[in-house]
Amino acid sequence: MSRTGPTLEDVARQAGVSRATVSRVVNGIRNVDPDIQELVRHAIEQTGYRPNRAARSLVTQRTEAVALIISGAGDTFASRVFADPFFGRVVSGVFGYLRSHAMHPVLIVAESDAAREQVVDYLSQGSADGALVVSIQVCDPLPQMLVAARIPVVLFARPGHMDDVSHVDLAHAEGARLAAEHLLARGCRRIATISAPQSIPAARDRLDGFRAALASAGVADVPSTEGNFTVDSGAAAMAELLDGHPDVDGVFAANDLMAQGACQVLRERGRRIPDDVAVVGFDDSSVATTCRPPLTTVRQPVEKMAGAMARLLSEHIQGTRTRPTSVIFDAELVVRESA
């Protein structure tokens, strides 16, 4: 008869502790000395023990599953989510953290009011331990619905209408300042910007930070046209800027996709990049290196931010963090050929 897999007793013998101690460590009970926890975890690796997930759930009252929710995309979900490298980077960062902590992601799309209600019902029934939310709409009601239902939740990006929820974000204004100072250092003086929708807090911060940095350097007139984060909107905005301000010599776009669109129009109009017009983007996505020329851009460490979002949620689920928390990452300028 073949032997079953390693048991708690096997781990206990390997670690030199009691079976009850091993059980407390496996089930995440916190009143175990950290050194003993590490000893037990090492013994688990050595023996190859795999906890019975169903039995563990009965003890911990947790599923060890986490919902990653893309909310507010509507009928444009496929075109927006799969065309924008941002979302893939969020998924990568979240999944990387969860895998390394034996937690399981469940990807959910909440594209309508009815879908949001279903998500809240699903989580309220204990189908997952908490939610990571990436909202596309500024006034998305889902975060507040989850908080009201007492479901642990963490958001990617600062919410525009509530302050009682944990979130991870970037110092957007500081990143835009770096872009402005770089364009000025190159000698650009007739500088324009392609902003993102100003209903989004991050977009407002980027535009305000950019304008403030230029104003402090004596550049008060900053032509601006709004895009919507896509290549086509960046191209349309760049065409409009050139029509109204043909002498522009520097452009800051609020994301890399719009910067790519701007570069396309500049080439079509016979403008050399960066000799005639320097271009700076934002995000440092895969677009930045595939664009021609490669983009100078403000790096947003999306994967690390998404991992931090998952870590925050894990702490809320385990009860080691009880208050809403914000984690703000620093921005960094990455210089390439476009500026």
CSV table of N, CA and C in Angstrom, one decimal, residues 8 11 19-32 37 40-41 44 49-64 129 317-319:
chain,number,residue,atom,x,y,z
A,8,LEU,N,1.3,16.3,9.5
A,8,LEU,CA,1.7,17.3,10.5
A,8,LEU,C,2.7,16.7,11.5
A,11,VAL,N,6.2,16.8,10.1
A,11,VAL,CA,6.7,18.2,10.2
A,11,VAL,C,7.2,18.4,11.6
A,19,ARG,N,2.9,18.8,17.6
A,19,ARG,CA,2.0,18.8,16.5
A,19,ARG,C,1.1,20.0,16.6
A,20,ALA,N,0.7,20.4,17.8
A,20,ALA,CA,-0.2,21.6,18.0
A,20,ALA,C,0.5,22.9,17.5
A,21,THR,N,1.8,23.0,17.7
A,21,THR,CA,2.6,24.1,17.3
A,21,THR,C,2.6,24.2,15.8
A,22,VAL,N,2.8,23.1,15.1
A,22,VAL,CA,2.8,23.0,13.7
A,22,VAL,C,1.5,23.5,13.2
A,23,SER,N,0.4,23.0,13.8
A,23,SER,CA,-0.9,23.3,13.4
A,23,SER,C,-1.2,24.8,13.5
A,24,ARG,N,-0.7,25.4,14.6
A,24,ARG,CA,-0.9,26.9,14.7
A,24,ARG,C,-0.2,27.7,13.6
A,25,VAL,N,1.0,27.2,13.3
A,25,VAL,CA,1.8,27.9,12.2
A,25,VAL,C,1.1,27.8,10.9
A,26,VAL,N,0.6,26.5,10.6
A,26,VAL,CA,0.0,26.3,9.3
A,26,VAL,C,-1.3,27.0,9.1
A,27,ASN,N,-2.0,27.2,10.2
A,27,ASN,CA,-3.3,27.9,10.2
A,27,ASN,C,-3.2,29.4,10.4
A,28,GLY,N,-2.0,29.9,10.5
A,28,GLY,CA,-1.8,31.4,10.6
A,28,GLY,C,-2.1,32.0,11.9
A,29,ILE,N,-2.2,31.2,12.9
A,29,ILE,CA,-2.4,31.7,14.3
A,29,ILE,C,-1.2,32.5,14.7
A,30,ARG,N,-1.3,33.7,15.2
A,30,ARG,CA,-0.2,34.6,15.4
A,30,ARG,C,0.6,34.4,16.7
A,31,ASN,N,0.0,33.7,17.7
A,31,ASN,CA,0.7,33.6,19.0
A,31,ASN,C,1.8,32.5,19.0
A,32,VAL,N,2.7,32.5,18.0
A,32,VAL,CA,3.8,31.6,17.9
A,32,VAL,C,5.0,32.4,17.7
A,37,GLN,N,8.2,29.8,14.2
A,37,GLN,CA,7.5,29.8,12.9
A,37,GLN,C,8.4,29.5,11.8
A,40,VAL,N,9.4,25.9,11.7
A,40,VAL,CA,8.3,25.0,11.2
A,40,VAL,C,8.2,25.2,9.7
A,41,ARG,N,8.3,26.4,9.2
A,41,ARG,CA,8.3,26.6,7.7
A,41,ARG,C,9.4,25.9,7.0
A,44,ILE,N,8.6,22.3,6.9
A,44,ILE,CA,7.5,22.1,5.9
A,44,ILE,C,8.2,21.9,4.5
A,49,TYR,N,5.5,18.8,3.0
A,49,TYR,CA,4.1,18.8,3.5
A,49,TYR,C,3.2,19.8,2.8
A,50,ARG,N,2.0,19.4,2.5
A,50,ARG,CA,1.0,20.3,1.8
A,50,ARG,C,-0.2,20.3,2.7
A,51,PRO,N,-0.6,21.4,3.3
A,51,PRO,CA,-1.8,21.5,4.1
A,51,PRO,C,-3.0,21.1,3.4
A,52,ASN,N,-4.0,20.5,4.1
A,52,ASN,CA,-5.3,20.2,3.5
A,52,ASN,C,-6.1,21.5,3.5
A,53,ARG,N,-6.3,22.1,2.3
A,53,ARG,CA,-6.9,23.4,2.2
A,53,ARG,C,-8.3,23.5,2.8
A,54,ALA,N,-9.1,22.4,2.6
A,54,ALA,CA,-10.4,22.5,3.1
A,54,ALA,C,-10.4,22.5,4.6
A,55,ALA,N,-9.6,21.6,5.2
A,55,ALA,CA,-9.5,21.6,6.7
A,55,ALA,C,-9.0,22.9,7.2
A,56,ARG,N,-8.0,23.5,6.5
A,56,ARG,CA,-7.5,24.7,7.0
A,56,ARG,C,-8.5,25.8,7.0
A,57,SER,N,-9.4,25.8,5.9
A,57,SER,CA,-10.4,26.9,5.8
A,57,SER,C,-11.4,26.8,6.9
A,58,LEU,N,-11.7,25.5,7.4
A,58,LEU,CA,-12.6,25.4,8.5
A,58,LEU,C,-12.0,26.1,9.8
A,59,VAL,N,-10.7,26.0,9.9
A,59,VAL,CA,-10.1,26.6,11.1
A,59,VAL,C,-10.0,28.1,11.0
A,60,THR,N,-9.5,28.6,9.8
A,60,THR,CA,-9.2,30.0,9.7
A,60,THR,C,-10.4,30.8,9.2
A,61,GLN,N,-11.4,30.1,8.7
A,61,GLN,CA,-12.6,30.8,8.1
A,61,GLN,C,-12.1,31.7,6.9
A,62,ARG,N,-11.1,31.3,6.2
A,62,ARG,CA,-10.6,32.0,5.1
A,62,ARG,C,-10.5,31.0,3.9
A,63,THR,N,-10.7,31.6,2.7
A,63,THR,CA,-10.6,30.8,1.5
A,63,THR,C,-9.2,30.8,0.9
A,64,GLU,N,-8.4,31.8,1.3
A,64,GLU,CA,-7.1,32.0,0.7
A,64,GLU,C,-7.2,32.4,-0.8
A,129,ASP,N,-11.6,36.2,0.2
A,129,ASP,CA,-11.3,36.8,1.5
A,129,ASP,C,-11.3,38.4,1.5
A,317,ILE,N,-6.8,41.3,5.8
A,317,ILE,CA,-7.5,40.0,6.0
A,317,ILE,C,-7.0,39.3,7.3
A,318,GLN,N,-5.7,39.3,7.5
A,318,GLN,CA,-5.2,38.7,8.7
A,318,GLN,C,-5.4,39.4,10.0
A,319,GLY,N,-5.8,40.7,9.9
A,319,GLY,CA,-6.0,41.5,11.1
A,319,GLY,C,-4.8,42.2,11.6
